[in-house]
Amino acid sequence: MKFQVATAAGLLLAGQALAAPVTTPLRARDGKTAAEIVAEIAPNSKNCAPNTECYSADQAGPLLVDAMSKYKLVYAGQIAAVLALTAFESVDYQYKHNVSPGRPGQGTSNMQMFNFNLQYAQSIPELADKVAGVDANSADDAKKNEVLALVNADQYNFGSGPWFLTTQCGAGIVDGLKTGSDAGFQAYMGCVGVTVDSERQAYWTRAKQAFGL
């Protein structure tokens, strides 16, 4: 298993891939771009469905690069895990709100419940004032969807996965993903509150393959 890390400066280069040898800037692996790696993990993102919420791999790649850099996820195993989760939850980045059963306020690429989206919005300086006074326990459906619309903007939508991992899961789980181990991914899914079934495992397997883990 390869132990990989990328620098923040390299991560900001959106045209480059989301993996790199240890201690070197983020560079294309075997000539693959970030968009190509996203497409390997989320095959249906190669072409967007007729859906206004859909992001193609070409669109999502640079936004994901920026998000990983912002939340200082620099190890390939960490990035692969977040991509595996968000690609699964958003159905290959086709949706950014909960379609079934249609829970108000649930969404982003990480398909977070409203209480997490409220916390996420509160953590963003540009949004904090807009959600001041919103209470997770008493907000009505309209307010929940209003908060979701704020964090679903392009500059925030893809940051929800990295934000959740780095703020809700604890240092042990963040560190445990560095090597891209199955045990580390299982612990991460435990933090999310789900089990690794065959569908989630398929995304994780593709993510590991995409990063050479």
PDB file of N, CA and C in Angstrom, residues 106-190:
ATOM      1  N   GLN A 106     -32.018  18.518   3.696  1.00  0.00           N
ATOM      2  CA  GLN A 106     -30.966  17.520   3.536  1.00  0.00           C
ATOM      3  C   GLN A 106     -30.364  17.641   2.141  1.00  0.00           C
ATOM      4  N   GLY A 107     -29.030  17.688   2.082  1.00  0.00           N
ATOM      5  CA  GLY A 107     -28.411  17.770   0.765  1.00  0.00           C
ATOM      6  C   GLY A 107     -26.939  18.113   0.816  1.00  0.00           C
ATOM      7  N   THR A 108     -26.447  18.722  -0.224  1.00  0.00           N
ATOM      8  CA  THR A 108     -25.056  18.961  -0.608  1.00  0.00           C
ATOM      9  C   THR A 108     -24.501  17.671  -1.205  1.00  0.00           C
ATOM     10  N   SER A 109     -23.292  17.724  -1.704  1.00  0.00           N
ATOM     11  CA  SER A 109     -22.684  16.515  -2.275  1.00  0.00           C
ATOM     12  C   SER A 109     -22.521  15.432  -1.216  1.00  0.00           C
ATOM     13  N   ASN A 110     -22.454  15.828   0.038  1.00  0.00           N
ATOM     14  CA  ASN A 110     -22.331  14.870   1.137  1.00  0.00           C
ATOM     15  C   ASN A 110     -23.693  14.374   1.626  1.00  0.00           C
ATOM     16  N   MET A 111     -24.766  14.927   1.084  1.00  0.00           N
ATOM     17  CA  MET A 111     -26.151  14.589   1.429  1.00  0.00           C
ATOM     18  C   MET A 111     -26.360  14.610   2.945  1.00  0.00           C
ATOM     19  N   GLN A 112     -25.918  15.710   3.550  1.00  0.00           N
ATOM     20  CA  GLN A 112     -26.007  15.864   4.996  1.00  0.00           C
ATOM     21  C   GLN A 112     -27.424  16.206   5.445  1.00  0.00           C
ATOM     22  N   MET A 113     -27.760  15.771   6.664  1.00  0.00           N
ATOM     23  CA  MET A 113     -29.012  16.156   7.282  1.00  0.00           C
ATOM     24  C   MET A 113     -28.966  17.644   7.630  1.00  0.00           C
ATOM     25  N   PHE A 114     -30.156  18.222   7.856  1.00  0.00           N
ATOM     26  CA  PHE A 114     -30.253  19.665   8.065  1.00  0.00           C
ATOM     27  C   PHE A 114     -29.380  20.162   9.211  1.00  0.00           C
ATOM     28  N   ASN A 115     -29.358  19.437  10.330  1.00  0.00           N
ATOM     29  CA  ASN A 115     -28.589  19.942  11.478  1.00  0.00           C
ATOM     30  C   ASN A 115     -27.119  20.121  11.133  1.00  0.00           C
ATOM     31  N   PHE A 116     -26.573  19.237  10.296  1.00  0.00           N
ATOM     32  CA  PHE A 116     -25.183  19.381   9.883  1.00  0.00           C
ATOM     33  C   PHE A 116     -25.026  20.510   8.866  1.00  0.00           C
ATOM     34  N   ASN A 117     -25.985  20.669   7.995  1.00  0.00           N
ATOM     35  CA  ASN A 117     -25.901  21.770   7.043  1.00  0.00           C
ATOM     36  C   ASN A 117     -25.973  23.116   7.747  1.00  0.00           C
ATOM     37  N   LEU A 118     -26.745  23.190   8.821  1.00  0.00           N
ATOM     38  CA  LEU A 118     -26.788  24.425   9.598  1.00  0.00           C
ATOM     39  C   LEU A 118     -25.433  24.689  10.251  1.00  0.00           C
ATOM     40  N   GLN A 119     -24.851  23.664  10.851  1.00  0.00           N
ATOM     41  CA  GLN A 119     -23.519  23.827  11.452  1.00  0.00           C
ATOM     42  C   GLN A 119     -22.488  24.212  10.395  1.00  0.00           C
ATOM     43  N   TYR A 120     -22.592  23.592   9.227  1.00  0.00           N
ATOM     44  CA  TYR A 120     -21.670  23.893   8.139  1.00  0.00           C
ATOM     45  C   TYR A 120     -21.807  25.356   7.730  1.00  0.00           C
ATOM     46  N   ALA A 121     -23.023  25.816   7.555  1.00  0.00           N
ATOM     47  CA  ALA A 121     -23.246  27.220   7.185  1.00  0.00           C
ATOM     48  C   ALA A 121     -22.715  28.158   8.269  1.00  0.00           C
ATOM     49  N   GLN A 122     -22.918  27.804   9.519  1.00  0.00           N
ATOM     50  CA  GLN A 122     -22.433  28.635  10.620  1.00  0.00           C
ATOM     51  C   GLN A 122     -20.912  28.727  10.639  1.00  0.00           C
ATOM     52  N   SER A 123     -20.247  27.721  10.081  1.00  0.00           N
ATOM     53  CA  SER A 123     -18.777  27.702  10.077  1.00  0.00           C
ATOM     54  C   SER A 123     -18.170  28.522   8.947  1.00  0.00           C
ATOM     55  N   ILE A 124     -18.997  28.958   8.012  1.00  0.00           N
ATOM     56  CA  ILE A 124     -18.517  29.690   6.843  1.00  0.00           C
ATOM     57  C   ILE A 124     -18.735  31.185   7.072  1.00  0.00           C
ATOM     58  N   PRO A 125     -17.674  31.964   7.153  1.00  0.00           N
ATOM     59  CA  PRO A 125     -17.828  33.390   7.472  1.00  0.00           C
ATOM     60  C   PRO A 125     -18.819  34.118   6.574  1.00  0.00           C
ATOM     61  N   GLU A 126     -18.829  33.784   5.293  1.00  0.00           N
ATOM     62  CA  GLU A 126     -19.718  34.463   4.352  1.00  0.00           C
ATOM     63  C   GLU A 126     -21.190  34.110   4.565  1.00  0.00           C
ATOM     64  N   LEU A 127     -21.460  33.027   5.286  1.00  0.00           N
ATOM     65  CA  LEU A 127     -22.842  32.582   5.495  1.00  0.00           C
ATOM     66  C   LEU A 127     -23.318  32.728   6.927  1.00  0.00           C
ATOM     67  N   ALA A 128     -22.410  32.897   7.849  1.00  0.00           N
ATOM     68  CA  ALA A 128     -22.767  32.857   9.271  1.00  0.00           C
ATOM     69  C   ALA A 128     -23.860  33.867   9.623  1.00  0.00           C
ATOM     70  N   ASP A 129     -23.747  35.077   9.113  1.00  0.00           N
ATOM     71  CA  ASP A 129     -24.763  36.091   9.426  1.00  0.00           C
ATOM     72  C   ASP A 129     -26.134  35.716   8.869  1.00  0.00           C
ATOM     73  N   LYS A 130     -26.136  35.017   7.739  1.00  0.00           N
ATOM     74  CA  LYS A 130     -27.398  34.676   7.086  1.00  0.00           C
ATOM     75  C   LYS A 130     -28.164  33.585   7.826  1.00  0.00           C
ATOM     76  N   VAL A 131     -27.468  32.832   8.671  1.00  0.00           N
ATOM     77  CA  VAL A 131     -28.141  31.769   9.429  1.00  0.00           C
ATOM     78  C   VAL A 131     -28.173  32.064  10.919  1.00  0.00           C
ATOM     79  N   ALA A 132     -27.784  33.272  11.285  1.00  0.00           N
ATOM     80  CA  ALA A 132     -27.813  33.651  12.704  1.00  0.00           C
ATOM     81  C   ALA A 132     -29.247  33.555  13.233  1.00  0.00           C
ATOM     82  N   GLY A 133     -29.387  32.924  14.368  1.00  0.00           N
ATOM     83  CA  GLY A 133     -30.705  32.793  14.979  1.00  0.00           C
ATOM     84  C   GLY A 133     -31.501  31.593  14.523  1.00  0.00           C
ATOM     85  N   VAL A 134     -31.014  30.867  13.523  1.00  0.00           N
ATOM     86  CA  VAL A 134     -31.724  29.666  13.073  1.00  0.00           C
ATOM     87  C   VAL A 134     -31.484  28.549  14.081  1.00  0.00           C
ATOM     88  N   ASP A 135     -32.535  27.909  14.508  1.00  0.00           N
ATOM     89  CA  ASP A 135     -32.438  26.829  15.488  1.00  0.00           C
ATOM     90  C   ASP A 135     -32.720  25.495  14.810  1.00  0.00           C
ATOM     91  N   ALA A 136     -31.823  24.565  14.972  1.00  0.00           N
ATOM     92  CA  ALA A 136     -31.957  23.269  14.301  1.00  0.00           C
ATOM     93  C   ALA A 136     -33.206  22.523  14.741  1.00  0.00           C
ATOM     94  N   ASN A 137     -33.656  22.764  15.960  1.00  0.00           N
ATOM     95  CA  ASN A 137     -34.798  22.021  16.492  1.00  0.00           C
ATOM     96  C   ASN A 137     -36.149  22.633  16.150  1.00  0.00           C
ATOM     97  N   SER A 138     -36.159  23.934  15.853  1.00  0.00           N
ATOM     98  CA  SER A 138     -37.442  24.596  15.614  1.00  0.00           C
ATOM     99  C   SER A 138     -37.629  25.130  14.202  1.00  0.00           C
ATOM    100  N   ALA A 139     -36.606  25.034  13.365  1.00  0.00           N
ATOM    101  CA  ALA A 139     -36.718  25.552  11.999  1.00  0.00           C
ATOM    102  C   ALA A 139     -37.805  24.804  11.230  1.00  0.00           C
ATOM    103  N   ASP A 140     -38.634  25.542  10.489  1.00  0.00           N
ATOM    104  CA  ASP A 140     -39.656  24.889   9.679  1.00  0.00           C
ATOM    105  C   ASP A 140     -39.042  24.436   8.358  1.00  0.00           C
ATOM    106  N   ASP A 141     -39.816  23.734   7.549  1.00  0.00           N
ATOM    107  CA  ASP A 141     -39.281  23.165   6.315  1.00  0.00           C
ATOM    108  C   ASP A 141     -38.757  24.236   5.368  1.00  0.00           C
ATOM    109  N   ALA A 142     -39.435  25.367   5.291  1.00  0.00           N
ATOM    110  CA  ALA A 142     -38.998  26.438   4.401  1.00  0.00           C
ATOM    111  C   ALA A 142     -37.631  26.963   4.822  1.00  0.00           C
ATOM    112  N   LYS A 143     -37.436  27.134   6.122  1.00  0.00           N
ATOM    113  CA  LYS A 143     -36.138  27.616   6.612  1.00  0.00           C
ATOM    114  C   LYS A 143     -35.047  26.573   6.375  1.00  0.00           C
ATOM    115  N   LYS A 144     -35.386  25.307   6.572  1.00  0.00           N
ATOM    116  CA  LYS A 144     -34.404  24.252   6.319  1.00  0.00           C
ATOM    117  C   LYS A 144     -33.935  24.282   4.865  1.00  0.00           C
ATOM    118  N   ASN A 145     -34.860  24.440   3.942  1.00  0.00           N
ATOM    119  CA  ASN A 145     -34.499  24.486   2.526  1.00  0.00           C
ATOM    120  C   ASN A 145     -33.751  25.768   2.175  1.00  0.00           C
ATOM    121  N   GLU A 146     -34.046  26.823   2.897  1.00  0.00           N
ATOM    122  CA  GLU A 146     -33.327  28.079   2.687  1.00  0.00           C
ATOM    123  C   GLU A 146     -31.860  27.930   3.073  1.00  0.00           C
ATOM    124  N   VAL A 147     -31.608  27.267   4.189  1.00  0.00           N
ATOM    125  CA  VAL A 147     -30.225  27.017   4.614  1.00  0.00           C
ATOM    126  C   VAL A 147     -29.532  26.099   3.620  1.00  0.00           C
ATOM    127  N   LEU A 148     -30.234  25.071   3.175  1.00  0.00           N
ATOM    128  CA  LEU A 148     -29.642  24.161   2.193  1.00  0.00           C
ATOM    129  C   LEU A 148     -29.248  24.903   0.920  1.00  0.00           C
ATOM    130  N   ALA A 149     -30.097  25.814   0.477  1.00  0.00           N
ATOM    131  CA  ALA A 149     -29.782  26.572  -0.740  1.00  0.00           C
ATOM    132  C   ALA A 149     -28.489  27.368  -0.575  1.00  0.00           C
ATOM    133  N   LEU A 150     -28.220  27.851   0.622  1.00  0.00           N
ATOM    134  CA  LEU A 150     -26.985  28.607   0.863  1.00  0.00           C
ATOM    135  C   LEU A 150     -25.757  27.719   0.696  1.00  0.00           C
ATOM    136  N   VAL A 151     -25.774  26.541   1.309  1.00  0.00           N
ATOM    137  CA  VAL A 151     -24.592  25.674   1.264  1.00  0.00           C
ATOM    138  C   VAL A 151     -24.504  24.869  -0.023  1.00  0.00           C
ATOM    139  N   ASN A 152     -25.544  24.929  -0.843  1.00  0.00           N
ATOM    140  CA  ASN A 152     -25.515  24.225  -2.127  1.00  0.00           C
ATOM    141  C   ASN A 152     -24.897  25.052  -3.246  1.00  0.00           C
ATOM    142  N   ALA A 153     -24.512  26.278  -2.965  1.00  0.00           N
ATOM    143  CA  ALA A 153     -23.802  27.074  -3.964  1.00  0.00           C
ATOM    144  C   ALA A 153     -22.505  26.371  -4.323  1.00  0.00           C
ATOM    145  N   ASP A 154     -22.040  26.554  -5.544  1.00  0.00           N
ATOM    146  CA  ASP A 154     -20.867  25.826  -6.032  1.00  0.00           C
ATOM    147  C   ASP A 154     -19.672  25.903  -5.086  1.00  0.00           C
ATOM    148  N   GLN A 155     -19.420  27.079  -4.533  1.00  0.00           N
ATOM    149  CA  GLN A 155     -18.229  27.247  -3.705  1.00  0.00           C
ATOM    150  C   GLN A 155     -18.324  26.551  -2.357  1.00  0.00           C
ATOM    151  N   TYR A 156     -19.519  26.058  -1.991  1.00  0.00           N
ATOM    152  CA  TYR A 156     -19.686  25.374  -0.702  1.00  0.00           C
ATOM    153  C   TYR A 156     -20.135  23.921  -0.838  1.00  0.00           C
ATOM    154  N   ASN A 157     -20.833  23.596  -1.885  1.00  0.00           N
ATOM    155  CA  ASN A 157     -21.426  22.266  -2.043  1.00  0.00           C
ATOM    156  C   ASN A 157     -20.408  21.144  -1.856  1.00  0.00           C
ATOM    157  N   PHE A 158     -19.251  21.273  -2.498  1.00  0.00           N
ATOM    158  CA  PHE A 158     -18.269  20.195  -2.444  1.00  0.00           C
ATOM    159  C   PHE A 158     -17.373  20.258  -1.211  1.00  0.00           C
ATOM    160  N   GLY A 159     -17.535  21.309  -0.401  1.00  0.00           N
ATOM    161  CA  GLY A 159     -16.781  21.385   0.838  1.00  0.00           C
ATOM    162  C   GLY A 159     -17.437  20.667   1.988  1.00  0.00           C
ATOM    163  N   SER A 160     -18.696  20.238   1.796  1.00  0.00           N
ATOM    164  CA  SER A 160     -19.415  19.621   2.916  1.00  0.00           C
ATOM    165  C   SER A 160     -18.788  18.302   3.362  1.00  0.00           C
ATOM    166  N   GLY A 161     -18.336  17.499   2.418  1.00  0.00           N
ATOM    167  CA  GLY A 161     -17.701  16.228   2.781  1.00  0.00           C
ATOM    168  C   GLY A 161     -16.418  16.428   3.575  1.00  0.00           C
ATOM    169  N   PRO A 162     -15.480  17.229   3.061  1.00  0.00           N
ATOM    170  CA  PRO A 162     -14.273  17.505   3.841  1.00  0.00           C
ATOM    171  C   PRO A 162     -14.568  18.159   5.186  1.00  0.00           C
ATOM    172  N   TRP A 163     -15.545  19.074   5.211  1.00  0.00           N
ATOM    173  CA  TRP A 163     -15.912  19.719   6.480  1.00  0.00           C
ATOM    174  C   TRP A 163     -16.394  18.686   7.490  1.00  0.00           C
ATOM    175  N   PHE A 164     -17.294  17.803   7.059  1.00  0.00           N
ATOM    176  CA  PHE A 164     -17.837  16.806   7.984  1.00  0.00           C
ATOM    177  C   PHE A 164     -16.721  15.931   8.539  1.00  0.00           C
ATOM    178  N   LEU A 165     -15.857  15.436   7.680  1.00  0.00           N
ATOM    179  CA  LEU A 165     -14.789  14.559   8.142  1.00  0.00           C
ATOM    180  C   LEU A 165     -13.901  15.262   9.162  1.00  0.00           C
ATOM    181  N   THR A 166     -13.497  16.485   8.865  1.00  0.00           N
ATOM    182  CA  THR A 166     -12.521  17.163   9.713  1.00  0.00           C
ATOM    183  C   THR A 166     -13.109  17.790  10.965  1.00  0.00           C
ATOM    184  N   THR A 167     -14.420  17.988  11.014  1.00  0.00           N
ATOM    185  CA  THR A 167     -15.018  18.629  12.193  1.00  0.00           C
ATOM    186  C   THR A 167     -15.909  17.714  13.009  1.00  0.00           C
ATOM    187  N   GLN A 168     -16.412  16.631  12.417  1.00  0.00           N
ATOM    188  CA  GLN A 168     -17.377  15.775  13.106  1.00  0.00           C
ATOM    189  C   GLN A 168     -16.832  14.396  13.466  1.00  0.00           C
ATOM    190  N   CYS A 169     -15.727  14.004  12.865  1.00  0.00           N
ATOM    191  CA  CYS A 169     -15.281  12.618  13.025  1.00  0.00           C
ATOM    192  C   CYS A 169     -14.081  12.420  13.941  1.00  0.00           C
ATOM    193  N   GLY A 170     -13.396  13.459  14.317  1.00  0.00           N
ATOM    194  CA  GLY A 170     -12.290  13.305  15.239  1.00  0.00           C
ATOM    195  C   GLY A 170     -10.972  13.006  14.560  1.00  0.00           C
ATOM    196  N   ALA A 171      -9.896  13.403  15.226  1.00  0.00           N
ATOM    197  CA  ALA A 171      -8.555  13.277  14.658  1.00  0.00           C
ATOM    198  C   ALA A 171      -8.174  11.830  14.373  1.00  0.00           C
ATOM    199  N   GLY A 172      -8.637  10.910  15.230  1.00  0.00           N
ATOM    200  CA  GLY A 172      -8.280   9.507  15.029  1.00  0.00           C
ATOM    201  C   GLY A 172      -8.788   8.967  13.708  1.00  0.00           C
ATOM    202  N   ILE A 173      -9.999   9.332  13.340  1.00  0.00           N
ATOM    203  CA  ILE A 173     -10.562   8.855  12.072  1.00  0.00           C
ATOM    204  C   ILE A 173      -9.904   9.562  10.898  1.00  0.00           C
ATOM    205  N   VAL A 174      -9.660  10.864  11.027  1.00  0.00           N
ATOM    206  CA  VAL A 174      -8.976  11.604   9.959  1.00  0.00           C
ATOM    207  C   VAL A 174      -7.598  11.003   9.713  1.00  0.00           C
ATOM    208  N   ASP A 175      -6.856  10.768  10.776  1.00  0.00           N
ATOM    209  CA  ASP A 175      -5.517  10.183  10.636  1.00  0.00           C
ATOM    210  C   ASP A 175      -5.580   8.751  10.131  1.00  0.00           C
ATOM    211  N   GLY A 176      -6.620   8.021  10.535  1.00  0.00           N
ATOM    212  CA  GLY A 176      -6.748   6.626  10.139  1.00  0.00           C
ATOM    213  C   GLY A 176      -6.989   6.427   8.658  1.00  0.00           C
ATOM    214  N   LEU A 177      -7.371   7.494   7.968  1.00  0.00           N
ATOM    215  CA  LEU A 177      -7.602   7.402   6.527  1.00  0.00           C
ATOM    216  C   LEU A 177      -6.350   7.666   5.699  1.00  0.00           C
ATOM    217  N   LYS A 178      -5.278   8.083   6.330  1.00  0.00           N
ATOM    218  CA  LYS A 178      -4.097   8.492   5.572  1.00  0.00           C
ATOM    219  C   LYS A 178      -3.571   7.407   4.649  1.00  0.00           C
ATOM    220  N   THR A 179      -3.584   6.172   5.107  1.00  0.00           N
ATOM    221  CA  THR A 179      -3.026   5.085   4.304  1.00  0.00           C
ATOM    222  C   THR A 179      -4.033   4.468   3.349  1.00  0.00           C
ATOM    223  N   GLY A 180      -5.281   4.867   3.458  1.00  0.00           N
ATOM    224  CA  GLY A 180      -6.293   4.308   2.573  1.00  0.00           C
ATOM    225  C   GLY A 180      -6.670   2.882   2.919  1.00  0.00           C
ATOM    226  N   SER A 181      -6.625   2.540   4.208  1.00  0.00           N
ATOM    227  CA  SER A 181      -6.944   1.165   4.611  1.00  0.00           C
ATOM    228  C   SER A 181      -8.450   0.956   4.677  1.00  0.00           C
ATOM    229  N   ASP A 182      -8.862  -0.294   4.524  1.00  0.00           N
ATOM    230  CA  ASP A 182     -10.284  -0.623   4.642  1.00  0.00           C
ATOM    231  C   ASP A 182     -10.788  -0.359   6.056  1.00  0.00           C
ATOM    232  N   ALA A 183      -9.947  -0.622   7.044  1.00  0.00           N
ATOM    233  CA  ALA A 183     -10.346  -0.372   8.426  1.00  0.00           C
ATOM    234  C   ALA A 183     -10.595   1.123   8.645  1.00  0.00           C
ATOM    235  N   GLY A 184      -9.745   1.948   8.057  1.00  0.00           N
ATOM    236  CA  GLY A 184      -9.928   3.387   8.181  1.00  0.00           C
ATOM    237  C   GLY A 184     -11.225   3.850   7.540  1.00  0.00           C
ATOM    238  N   PHE A 185     -11.554   3.286   6.391  1.00  0.00           N
ATOM    239  CA  PHE A 185     -12.797   3.662   5.714  1.00  0.00           C
ATOM    240  C   PHE A 185     -14.006   3.195   6.506  1.00  0.00           C
ATOM    241  N   GLN A 186     -13.940   2.006   7.070  1.00  0.00           N
ATOM    242  CA  GLN A 186     -15.043   1.504   7.883  1.00  0.00           C
ATOM    243  C   GLN A 186     -15.273   2.393   9.099  1.00  0.00           C
ATOM    244  N   ALA A 187     -14.193   2.865   9.717  1.00  0.00           N
ATOM    245  CA  ALA A 187     -14.329   3.764  10.862  1.00  0.00           C
ATOM    246  C   ALA A 187     -14.971   5.081  10.435  1.00  0.00           C
ATOM    247  N   TYR A 188     -14.590   5.584   9.279  1.00  0.00           N
ATOM    248  CA  TYR A 188     -15.175   6.808   8.729  1.00  0.00           C
ATOM    249  C   TYR A 188     -16.667   6.626   8.487  1.00  0.00           C
ATOM    250  N   MET A 189     -17.060   5.514   7.893  1.00  0.00           N
ATOM    251  CA  MET A 189     -18.481   5.257   7.657  1.00  0.00           C
ATOM    252  C   MET A 189     -19.232   5.104   8.983  1.00  0.00           C
ATOM    253  N   GLY A 190     -18.553   4.578   9.999  1.00  0.00           N
ATOM    254  CA  GLY A 190     -19.170   4.501  11.310  1.00  0.00           C
ATOM    255  C   GLY A 190     -19.466   5.883  11.864  1.00  0.00           C
TER     256      GLY A 190
END
